[in-house]
């Protein structure tokens, strides 16, 4: 019976969410008309009002705004530019709201499990809020707490977005070949995985299993406290250290920054080559240099898994990038798609020439020390062009390809900060044990 009432509640919440979304978008439309009445232009104000609506509607739409900002080949430039302002940092919830989730997930006497929980969050994002705490046994931990009702809101929003994308593909000329609904589907599966903290806990433990099994002591992941975790709460060991790009702290914790970075890259590459599993979000905030000099990998909400064929194709692709040969780039892409048949590699290589030149320039600029050359928007634009060209030539590039290339360029940028003598693309074999 409780399941029946939960379904009714979920249906009511979904309906209410759709009404709220309609209200916000209607309000922004009225504001657009007002802008036009006082002499403004609708074209100029649509991106601003759309971004405001996304921010008001919260998690799903903030993430969608970021997705739009990363997909310039699918959306108008003015909207892409405005959506770059959609930051995944929102006003913290009152601790009383966080306590409600803690009580629901861990029990009404949850405070018996802790000596203390800091009511001031360490971080606050659209999906979760993070608080530091001390367990009853005196262990320093961080508690990642999902925002209340985020799951039902996401469910309603994502269903609506997917339906809208299918309708657009039916009724808007040209969109039926754009893969818009496929992209929304990818966005949907990605964000739903991000709110399942049990999956994130399993990802952490999978990485740890590899480290332990290979006798790796140069890196660590935070211990997950399963008895203090649920699908909506993740309690982990608190790491003390600094982002791996913090030069002052890096030199405080290690006498050889170049080796520390090389170790981090070797561990990441080895995990990928031997198990097909990889941390897919190694930006500076998720890689730490710990007080004992080891590397800390944190935040496993986004991970990837690849087959041996994708790995082989990636190596050929990187060889082409290192040697400035589009024929090897094309061969690598063909190898990644195990279902590809009869692809004209010469034509594919010719089609890739322009976009390959853009990627080569970015890599070269990074290797010349111009660290700001790694621009997320430009990188995403390049990856979408790769995807479009591949599709036109009968290839289907695995979604993990884009994640892999981004992580490799992240590492390349870190290396150039402290170890300019290293060349990740050219010397990739050195990092694979």
CSV table of C-alpha atoms in Angstrom, one decimal:
chain,number,residue,atom,x,y,z
A,1,UNK,CA,0.0,0.0,0.0
A,2,UNK,CA,2.8,2.4,0.8
A,3,UNK,CA,4.2,1.8,-2.7
A,4,UNK,CA,0.9,2.8,-4.2
A,5,UNK,CA,0.8,6.0,-2.1
A,6,UNK,CA,4.4,6.8,-3.1
A,7,UNK,CA,3.5,6.5,-6.7
A,8,UNK,CA,0.6,8.9,-6.2
A,9,UNK,CA,2.9,11.3,-4.4
A,10,UNK,CA,5.4,11.1,-7.2
A,11,UNK,CA,2.8,11.7,-9.8
A,12,UNK,CA,1.5,14.8,-7.9
A,13,UNK,CA,5.0,16.1,-7.4
A,14,UNK,CA,5.7,15.6,-11.1
A,15,UNK,CA,2.5,17.5,-12.1
A,16,UNK,CA,3.4,20.3,-9.7
A,17,UNK,CA,6.9,20.5,-11.1
A,18,UNK,CA,5.6,20.7,-14.6
A,19,UNK,CA,3.2,23.5,-13.6
A,20,UNK,CA,6.0,25.3,-11.8
A,21,UNK,CA,8.2,25.0,-14.9
A,22,UNK,CA,5.4,26.3,-17.2
A,23,UNK,CA,4.8,29.2,-14.8
A,24,UNK,CA,8.5,30.3,-14.8
A,25,UNK,CA,8.8,30.0,-18.6
A,26,UNK,CA,5.6,31.9,-19.0
A,27,UNK,CA,6.8,34.7,-16.7
A,28,UNK,CA,10.0,35.0,-18.7
A,29,UNK,CA,8.0,35.2,-21.9
A,30,UNK,CA,6.0,38.1,-20.4
A,31,UNK,CA,9.3,39.8,-19.5
A,32,UNK,CA,10.5,39.4,-23.0
A,33,UNK,CA,7.4,41.1,-24.3
A,34,UNK,CA,8.0,43.9,-21.8
A,35,UNK,CA,11.6,44.2,-23.0
A,36,UNK,CA,10.3,44.5,-26.5
A,37,UNK,CA,7.7,47.2,-25.5
A,38,UNK,CA,10.4,49.4,-24.0
A,39,UNK,CA,12.6,49.3,-27.0
A,40,UNK,CA,14.7,46.2,-26.5
A,41,UNK,CA,15.1,43.4,-29.0
A,42,UNK,CA,13.8,39.9,-28.4
A,43,UNK,CA,16.8,38.3,-30.0
A,44,UNK,CA,19.2,40.0,-27.5
A,45,UNK,CA,17.1,39.1,-24.4
A,46,UNK,CA,16.0,35.6,-25.1
A,47,UNK,CA,19.3,34.0,-23.9
A,48,UNK,CA,19.3,36.1,-20.8
A,49,UNK,CA,15.7,35.3,-19.9
A,50,UNK,CA,16.3,31.6,-20.7
A,51,UNK,CA,19.3,31.4,-18.4
A,52,UNK,CA,17.4,33.2,-15.6
A,53,UNK,CA,14.6,30.6,-16.0
A,54,UNK,CA,17.1,27.8,-15.8
A,55,UNK,CA,18.7,29.2,-12.6
A,56,UNK,CA,15.3,29.7,-11.0
A,57,UNK,CA,14.2,26.1,-11.8
A,58,UNK,CA,17.3,24.6,-10.2
A,59,UNK,CA,19.3,21.5,-10.5
A,60,UNK,CA,18.1,19.9,-13.8
A,61,UNK,CA,18.1,23.1,-15.7
A,62,UNK,CA,21.4,24.4,-14.3
A,63,UNK,CA,22.9,21.1,-15.5
A,64,UNK,CA,21.1,21.6,-18.8
A,65,UNK,CA,22.5,25.1,-19.1
A,66,UNK,CA,26.0,23.7,-18.6
A,67,UNK,CA,25.3,21.1,-21.2
A,68,UNK,CA,24.2,23.7,-23.7
A,69,UNK,CA,27.3,25.7,-23.0
A,70,UNK,CA,29.4,22.7,-23.8
A,71,UNK,CA,27.6,21.9,-27.1
A,72,UNK,CA,28.1,24.9,-29.4
A,73,UNK,CA,27.6,22.8,-32.5
A,74,UNK,CA,24.0,22.1,-31.5
A,75,UNK,CA,22.8,25.5,-30.2
A,76,UNK,CA,23.0,29.2,-31.3
A,77,UNK,CA,26.2,30.9,-30.2
A,78,UNK,CA,24.4,33.7,-28.2
A,79,UNK,CA,22.6,31.1,-26.1
A,80,UNK,CA,25.8,29.0,-25.6
A,81,UNK,CA,27.7,32.2,-24.5
A,82,UNK,CA,24.9,33.1,-22.0
A,83,UNK,CA,24.7,29.6,-20.6
A,84,UNK,CA,28.3,29.7,-19.6
A,85,UNK,CA,27.1,31.8,-16.7
A,86,UNK,CA,25.2,28.8,-15.3
A,87,UNK,CA,27.5,27.9,-12.5
A,88,UNK,CA,26.8,24.7,-10.4
A,89,UNK,CA,27.1,26.6,-7.2
A,90,UNK,CA,23.9,27.6,-5.5
A,91,UNK,CA,22.8,29.2,-2.3
A,92,UNK,CA,23.3,26.8,0.7
A,93,UNK,CA,20.2,25.2,2.2
A,94,UNK,CA,19.5,25.9,5.9
A,95,UNK,CA,21.0,23.1,8.0
A,96,UNK,CA,17.5,22.3,9.2
A,97,UNK,CA,16.7,21.1,5.7
A,98,UNK,CA,19.8,18.9,5.6
A,99,UNK,CA,18.8,17.5,9.0
A,100,UNK,CA,15.5,16.3,7.6
A,101,UNK,CA,17.3,14.2,5.0
A,102,UNK,CA,19.8,12.9,7.6
A,103,UNK,CA,16.9,11.8,9.9
A,104,UNK,CA,15.0,10.2,7.0
A,105,UNK,CA,18.1,8.3,5.7
A,106,UNK,CA,20.0,7.5,8.9
A,107,UNK,CA,17.2,7.5,11.5
A,108,UNK,CA,15.8,10.1,13.9
A,109,UNK,CA,18.7,9.4,16.3
A,110,UNK,CA,21.3,10.0,13.6
A,111,UNK,CA,23.3,12.3,15.9
A,112,UNK,CA,24.2,9.3,18.0
A,113,UNK,CA,26.4,8.3,15.1
A,114,UNK,CA,28.4,11.5,15.2
A,115,UNK,CA,30.2,13.6,17.7
A,116,UNK,CA,29.5,16.7,15.6
A,117,UNK,CA,28.4,17.9,12.2
A,118,UNK,CA,29.4,21.4,11.0
A,119,UNK,CA,26.2,23.2,10.1
A,120,UNK,CA,28.1,25.5,7.7
A,121,UNK,CA,28.6,23.6,4.4
A,122,UNK,CA,32.0,23.1,2.8
A,123,UNK,CA,30.4,23.2,-0.6
A,124,UNK,CA,26.9,23.6,-2.0
A,125,UNK,CA,25.9,22.6,-5.5
A,126,UNK,CA,22.6,22.0,-7.3
A,127,UNK,CA,22.3,18.3,-6.4
A,128,UNK,CA,24.0,18.0,-3.1
A,129,UNK,CA,25.6,19.8,-0.1
A,130,UNK,CA,28.8,18.8,1.7
A,131,UNK,CA,29.4,19.1,5.4
A,132,UNK,CA,32.4,18.2,7.5
A,133,UNK,CA,31.7,16.0,10.6
A,134,UNK,CA,33.3,13.8,13.3
A,135,UNK,CA,32.0,10.3,13.8
A,136,UNK,CA,31.2,8.9,17.2
A,137,UNK,CA,34.6,7.0,16.9
A,138,UNK,CA,36.4,10.3,16.4
A,139,UNK,CA,37.0,10.0,12.6
A,140,UNK,CA,37.1,13.1,10.5
A,141,UNK,CA,34.6,12.6,7.6
A,142,UNK,CA,32.7,14.6,5.0
A,143,UNK,CA,29.0,14.0,4.4
A,144,UNK,CA,27.5,14.5,1.0
A,145,UNK,CA,23.8,15.1,1.4
A,146,UNK,CA,21.4,15.1,-1.5
A,147,UNK,CA,19.0,18.1,-1.7
A,148,UNK,CA,15.5,17.2,-0.6
A,149,UNK,CA,13.0,16.2,-3.4
A,150,UNK,CA,15.8,16.5,-6.0
A,151,UNK,CA,15.0,13.0,-7.4
A,152,UNK,CA,11.4,13.7,-8.1
A,153,UNK,CA,12.1,17.1,-9.6
A,154,UNK,CA,14.8,15.6,-11.8
A,155,UNK,CA,12.4,12.8,-12.9
A,156,UNK,CA,9.7,15.2,-14.0
A,157,UNK,CA,12.1,17.6,-15.6
A,158,UNK,CA,14.0,15.0,-17.6
A,159,UNK,CA,10.9,13.3,-18.9
A,160,UNK,CA,9.6,16.7,-20.0
A,161,UNK,CA,12.9,17.5,-21.7
A,162,UNK,CA,13.1,14.2,-23.5
A,163,UNK,CA,9.5,14.5,-24.8
A,164,UNK,CA,10.2,18.1,-25.9
A,165,UNK,CA,13.4,17.0,-27.8
A,166,UNK,CA,11.4,14.2,-29.6
A,167,UNK,CA,8.7,16.7,-30.6
A,168,UNK,CA,11.3,19.2,-31.8
A,169,UNK,CA,12.9,16.5,-34.0
A,170,UNK,CA,9.5,15.7,-35.5
A,171,UNK,CA,8.3,19.2,-36.2
A,172,UNK,CA,11.4,21.4,-36.7
A,173,UNK,CA,13.0,20.9,-40.1
A,174,UNK,CA,16.6,19.5,-39.9
A,175,UNK,CA,16.5,18.6,-36.2
A,176,UNK,CA,15.6,15.0,-37.0
A,177,UNK,CA,19.2,14.4,-38.1
A,178,UNK,CA,20.8,16.4,-35.3
A,179,UNK,CA,20.7,13.6,-32.7
A,180,UNK,CA,19.1,16.0,-30.2
A,181,UNK,CA,17.0,13.4,-28.4
A,182,UNK,CA,20.0,11.1,-28.3
A,183,UNK,CA,22.0,13.9,-26.6
A,184,UNK,CA,19.2,14.6,-24.1
A,185,UNK,CA,19.1,10.8,-23.4
A,186,UNK,CA,22.8,10.9,-22.7
A,187,UNK,CA,22.3,13.9,-20.4
A,188,UNK,CA,19.5,12.1,-18.7
A,189,UNK,CA,21.4,8.9,-18.0
A,190,UNK,CA,24.5,10.9,-16.8
A,191,UNK,CA,22.6,13.1,-14.3
A,192,UNK,CA,20.6,10.1,-12.9
A,193,UNK,CA,23.8,8.3,-12.2
A,194,UNK,CA,25.1,11.4,-10.5
A,195,UNK,CA,22.3,11.4,-7.9
A,196,UNK,CA,22.8,7.7,-7.0
A,197,UNK,CA,25.4,7.9,-4.2
A,198,UNK,CA,25.5,4.1,-3.9
A,199,UNK,CA,26.9,4.0,-7.4
A,200,UNK,CA,29.4,6.6,-6.5
A,201,UNK,CA,30.4,4.6,-3.5
A,202,UNK,CA,30.8,1.5,-5.7
A,203,UNK,CA,33.0,3.5,-8.2
A,204,UNK,CA,35.3,4.6,-5.3
A,205,UNK,CA,35.6,1.0,-4.1
A,206,UNK,CA,36.3,-0.2,-7.7
A,207,UNK,CA,39.2,2.2,-8.0
A,208,UNK,CA,40.5,1.2,-4.6
A,209,UNK,CA,40.3,-2.4,-5.5
A,210,UNK,CA,42.6,-1.8,-8.5
A,211,UNK,CA,45.0,0.2,-6.3
A,212,UNK,CA,45.2,-2.6,-3.7
A,213,UNK,CA,45.4,-5.4,-6.3
A,214,UNK,CA,48.3,-3.8,-8.1
A,215,UNK,CA,50.1,-2.9,-4.8
A,216,UNK,CA,49.8,0.8,-5.6
A,217,UNK,CA,50.8,3.0,-2.7
A,218,UNK,CA,51.3,6.3,-4.4
A,219,UNK,CA,47.6,7.2,-4.6
A,220,UNK,CA,44.6,6.9,-2.3
A,221,UNK,CA,40.8,7.3,-2.5
A,222,UNK,CA,38.7,8.2,0.5
A,223,UNK,CA,37.3,5.4,2.6
A,224,UNK,CA,33.5,5.0,2.3
A,225,UNK,CA,31.6,4.5,5.5
A,226,UNK,CA,28.8,2.3,4.3
A,227,UNK,CA,27.0,2.2,7.7
A,228,UNK,CA,26.7,6.0,7.4
A,229,UNK,CA,25.8,6.1,3.7
A,230,UNK,CA,22.6,5.5,1.7
A,231,UNK,CA,21.5,6.2,-1.8
A,232,UNK,CA,21.1,9.9,-0.8
A,233,UNK,CA,23.9,10.3,1.7
A,234,UNK,CA,27.6,9.5,1.1
A,235,UNK,CA,29.9,9.6,4.1
A,236,UNK,CA,33.6,9.5,3.3
A,237,UNK,CA,37.0,9.9,4.9
A,238,UNK,CA,38.1,13.5,4.9
A,239,UNK,CA,41.3,14.2,3.0
A,240,UNK,CA,43.7,16.9,4.1
A,241,UNK,CA,45.9,18.4,1.5
A,242,UNK,CA,45.6,20.8,-1.4
A,243,UNK,CA,44.6,20.8,-5.1
A,244,UNK,CA,47.4,19.3,-7.2
A,245,UNK,CA,47.6,22.6,-9.1
A,246,UNK,CA,48.4,24.6,-6.0
A,247,UNK,CA,52.2,25.1,-6.5
A,248,UNK,CA,53.0,26.4,-3.0
A,249,UNK,CA,51.2,23.4,-1.3
A,250,UNK,CA,52.5,21.0,-3.8
A,251,UNK,CA,56.1,21.9,-3.0
A,252,UNK,CA,55.3,21.8,0.7
A,253,UNK,CA,54.1,18.2,0.5
A,254,UNK,CA,56.6,16.9,-2.0
A,255,UNK,CA,60.2,17.6,-2.9
A,256,UNK,CA,59.6,16.5,-6.5
A,257,UNK,CA,56.4,17.9,-8.0
A,258,UNK,CA,57.2,16.6,-11.4
A,259,UNK,CA,57.3,13.0,-10.1
A,260,UNK,CA,54.1,13.5,-8.2
A,261,UNK,CA,52.3,14.6,-11.3
A,262,UNK,CA,53.9,11.8,-13.4
A,263,UNK,CA,52.8,9.3,-10.7
A,264,UNK,CA,49.2,10.6,-10.8
A,265,UNK,CA,49.1,10.3,-14.6
A,266,UNK,CA,50.7,6.8,-14.6
A,267,UNK,CA,48.2,5.5,-12.1
A,268,UNK,CA,45.2,7.0,-14.0
A,269,UNK,CA,46.5,5.6,-17.3
A,270,UNK,CA,47.4,2.2,-15.9
A,271,UNK,CA,43.9,1.8,-14.4
A,272,UNK,CA,42.4,2.6,-17.8
A,273,UNK,CA,44.7,0.3,-19.8
A,274,UNK,CA,44.4,-2.7,-17.4
A,275,UNK,CA,40.8,-2.5,-16.2
A,276,UNK,CA,39.0,-0.2,-18.7
A,277,UNK,CA,37.8,1.9,-15.8
A,278,UNK,CA,38.7,5.5,-15.4
A,279,UNK,CA,38.0,8.6,-13.3
A,280,UNK,CA,36.3,10.9,-15.8
A,281,UNK,CA,36.5,14.2,-14.0
A,282,UNK,CA,40.1,14.9,-13.0
A,283,UNK,CA,39.8,18.7,-12.9
A,284,UNK,CA,42.0,20.4,-10.3
A,285,UNK,CA,39.4,20.1,-7.5
A,286,UNK,CA,39.3,16.3,-7.8
A,287,UNK,CA,43.0,15.7,-7.6
A,288,UNK,CA,44.8,16.4,-4.4
A,289,UNK,CA,48.3,16.2,-3.0
A,290,UNK,CA,47.9,14.8,0.5
A,291,UNK,CA,50.0,15.6,3.6
A,292,UNK,CA,51.9,12.4,3.2
A,293,UNK,CA,52.8,13.2,-0.4
A,294,UNK,CA,50.5,10.7,-2.0
A,295,UNK,CA,47.9,11.6,-4.6
A,296,UNK,CA,44.3,11.7,-3.6
A,297,UNK,CA,41.6,11.0,-6.2
A,298,UNK,CA,38.2,12.2,-5.0
A,299,UNK,CA,34.6,12.7,-6.4
A,300,UNK,CA,33.7,9.6,-8.4
A,301,UNK,CA,30.3,10.8,-9.5
A,302,UNK,CA,31.5,10.7,-13.2
A,303,UNK,CA,33.5,7.6,-14.3
A,304,UNK,CA,33.9,5.8,-17.6
A,305,UNK,CA,34.5,2.3,-18.8
A,306,UNK,CA,35.9,1.3,-22.2
A,307,UNK,CA,36.4,-1.9,-24.1
A,308,UNK,CA,39.8,-3.1,-25.4
A,309,UNK,CA,38.9,-1.9,-28.9
A,310,UNK,CA,38.3,1.6,-27.7
A,311,UNK,CA,41.7,1.5,-25.8
A,312,UNK,CA,43.5,0.3,-29.0
A,313,UNK,CA,41.7,3.0,-31.0
A,314,UNK,CA,42.7,5.7,-28.5
A,315,UNK,CA,46.3,4.7,-28.7
A,316,UNK,CA,46.2,5.0,-32.5
A,317,UNK,CA,44.4,8.3,-32.2
A,318,UNK,CA,47.0,9.7,-29.9
A,319,UNK,CA,49.7,8.5,-32.2
A,320,UNK,CA,48.1,10.5,-35.0
A,321,UNK,CA,47.9,13.5,-32.8
A,322,UNK,CA,51.6,13.2,-31.9
A,323,UNK,CA,52.7,12.7,-35.5
A,324,UNK,CA,50.3,15.2,-37.0
A,325,UNK,CA,48.8,12.5,-39.2
A,326,UNK,CA,45.1,12.6,-39.9
A,327,UNK,CA,45.2,9.1,-41.5
A,328,UNK,CA,46.1,7.6,-38.1
A,329,UNK,CA,43.4,9.8,-36.4
A,330,UNK,CA,40.9,8.3,-38.8
A,331,UNK,CA,42.2,4.7,-38.2
A,332,UNK,CA,41.9,5.2,-34.5
A,333,UNK,CA,38.3,6.4,-34.7
A,334,UNK,CA,37.4,3.4,-37.0
A,335,UNK,CA,39.0,1.0,-34.5
A,336,UNK,CA,36.9,2.5,-31.6
A,337,UNK,CA,33.7,1.6,-33.4
A,338,UNK,CA,33.5,-2.2,-33.4
A,339,UNK,CA,30.4,-2.2,-35.7
A,340,UNK,CA,31.9,0.0,-38.4
A,341,UNK,CA,31.9,-1.6,-41.9
A,342,UNK,CA,33.1,-0.3,-45.2
A,343,UNK,CA,34.3,3.2,-43.9
A,344,UNK,CA,36.4,5.1,-46.4
A,345,UNK,CA,39.3,6.1,-44.2
A,346,UNK,CA,40.8,8.4,-46.8
A,347,UNK,CA,37.6,10.4,-47.0
A,348,UNK,CA,37.2,10.4,-43.2
A,349,UNK,CA,40.8,11.7,-42.8
A,350,UNK,CA,40.1,14.5,-45.4
A,351,UNK,CA,36.9,15.5,-43.6
A,352,UNK,CA,38.8,15.6,-40.3
A,353,UNK,CA,41.6,17.8,-41.5
A,354,UNK,CA,40.1,21.1,-40.3
A,355,UNK,CA,38.9,20.0,-36.9
A,356,UNK,CA,42.2,18.0,-36.4
A,357,UNK,CA,44.1,21.3,-37.0
A,358,UNK,CA,42.1,23.0,-34.3
A,359,UNK,CA,42.8,20.2,-31.8
A,360,UNK,CA,46.5,20.1,-32.8
A,361,UNK,CA,46.8,23.8,-32.2
A,362,UNK,CA,45.3,23.5,-28.7
A,363,UNK,CA,47.6,20.6,-27.8
A,364,UNK,CA,50.6,22.5,-29.2
A,365,UNK,CA,49.7,25.7,-27.3
A,366,UNK,CA,49.4,23.8,-24.0
A,367,UNK,CA,52.8,22.1,-24.6
A,368,UNK,CA,54.3,25.5,-25.3
A,369,UNK,CA,53.3,26.6,-21.9
A,370,UNK,CA,50.1,28.5,-22.8
A,371,UNK,CA,48.0,26.8,-20.2
A,372,UNK,CA,44.9,28.9,-20.8
A,373,UNK,CA,44.8,27.4,-24.3
A,374,UNK,CA,42.7,24.5,-22.8
A,375,UNK,CA,39.3,26.1,-23.2
A,376,UNK,CA,36.3,23.9,-22.2
A,377,UNK,CA,34.0,25.5,-24.8
A,378,UNK,CA,36.5,25.1,-27.6
A,379,UNK,CA,37.3,21.5,-26.6
A,380,UNK,CA,33.6,20.6,-26.6
A,381,UNK,CA,33.1,22.2,-30.0
A,382,UNK,CA,35.9,20.2,-31.4
A,383,UNK,CA,34.6,17.0,-29.9
A,384,UNK,CA,31.1,17.6,-31.3
A,385,UNK,CA,32.6,18.2,-34.7
A,386,UNK,CA,34.5,14.9,-34.5
A,387,UNK,CA,31.2,13.3,-33.6
A,388,UNK,CA,29.3,14.9,-36.5
A,389,UNK,CA,32.0,14.1,-39.1
A,390,UNK,CA,32.2,10.5,-37.8
A,391,UNK,CA,28.4,10.1,-38.1
A,392,UNK,CA,28.4,11.4,-41.6
A,393,UNK,CA,31.0,8.8,-42.5
A,394,UNK,CA,29.1,5.9,-41.0
A,395,UNK,CA,30.9,5.8,-37.6
A,396,UNK,CA,29.5,5.9,-34.1
A,397,UNK,CA,32.1,7.3,-31.7
A,398,UNK,CA,31.6,6.0,-28.1
A,399,UNK,CA,30.6,8.6,-25.6
A,400,UNK,CA,33.6,7.8,-23.5
A,401,UNK,CA,35.9,9.1,-26.2
A,402,UNK,CA,35.2,12.7,-25.3
A,403,UNK,CA,35.6,12.1,-21.6
A,404,UNK,CA,39.0,10.4,-22.3
A,405,UNK,CA,40.4,13.2,-24.4
A,406,UNK,CA,39.3,15.8,-21.9
A,407,UNK,CA,41.1,14.0,-19.0
A,408,UNK,CA,44.2,13.6,-21.1
A,409,UNK,CA,44.3,17.3,-21.8
A,410,UNK,CA,43.6,18.1,-18.2
A,411,UNK,CA,46.7,16.1,-17.3
A,412,UNK,CA,48.7,17.6,-20.1
A,413,UNK,CA,48.0,21.1,-18.7
A,414,UNK,CA,49.0,20.1,-15.1
A,415,UNK,CA,52.2,18.6,-16.3
A,416,UNK,CA,53.2,21.7,-18.2
A,417,UNK,CA,52.8,23.7,-15.0
A,418,UNK,CA,55.5,21.7,-13.1
A,419,UNK,CA,57.2,19.4,-15.5
A,420,UNK,CA,57.5,21.1,-18.9
A,421,UNK,CA,60.0,18.6,-20.1
A,422,UNK,CA,57.3,15.9,-20.2
A,423,UNK,CA,55.1,15.5,-23.3
A,424,UNK,CA,52.1,13.4,-22.5
A,425,UNK,CA,50.9,12.9,-26.1
A,426,UNK,CA,54.3,12.0,-27.5
A,427,UNK,CA,55.5,10.0,-24.4
A,428,UNK,CA,52.2,8.3,-23.6
A,429,UNK,CA,53.8,4.8,-23.5
A,430,UNK,CA,55.9,5.8,-20.6
A,431,UNK,CA,52.8,6.3,-18.4
A,432,UNK,CA,51.4,2.8,-19.1
A,433,UNK,CA,52.8,0.1,-16.9
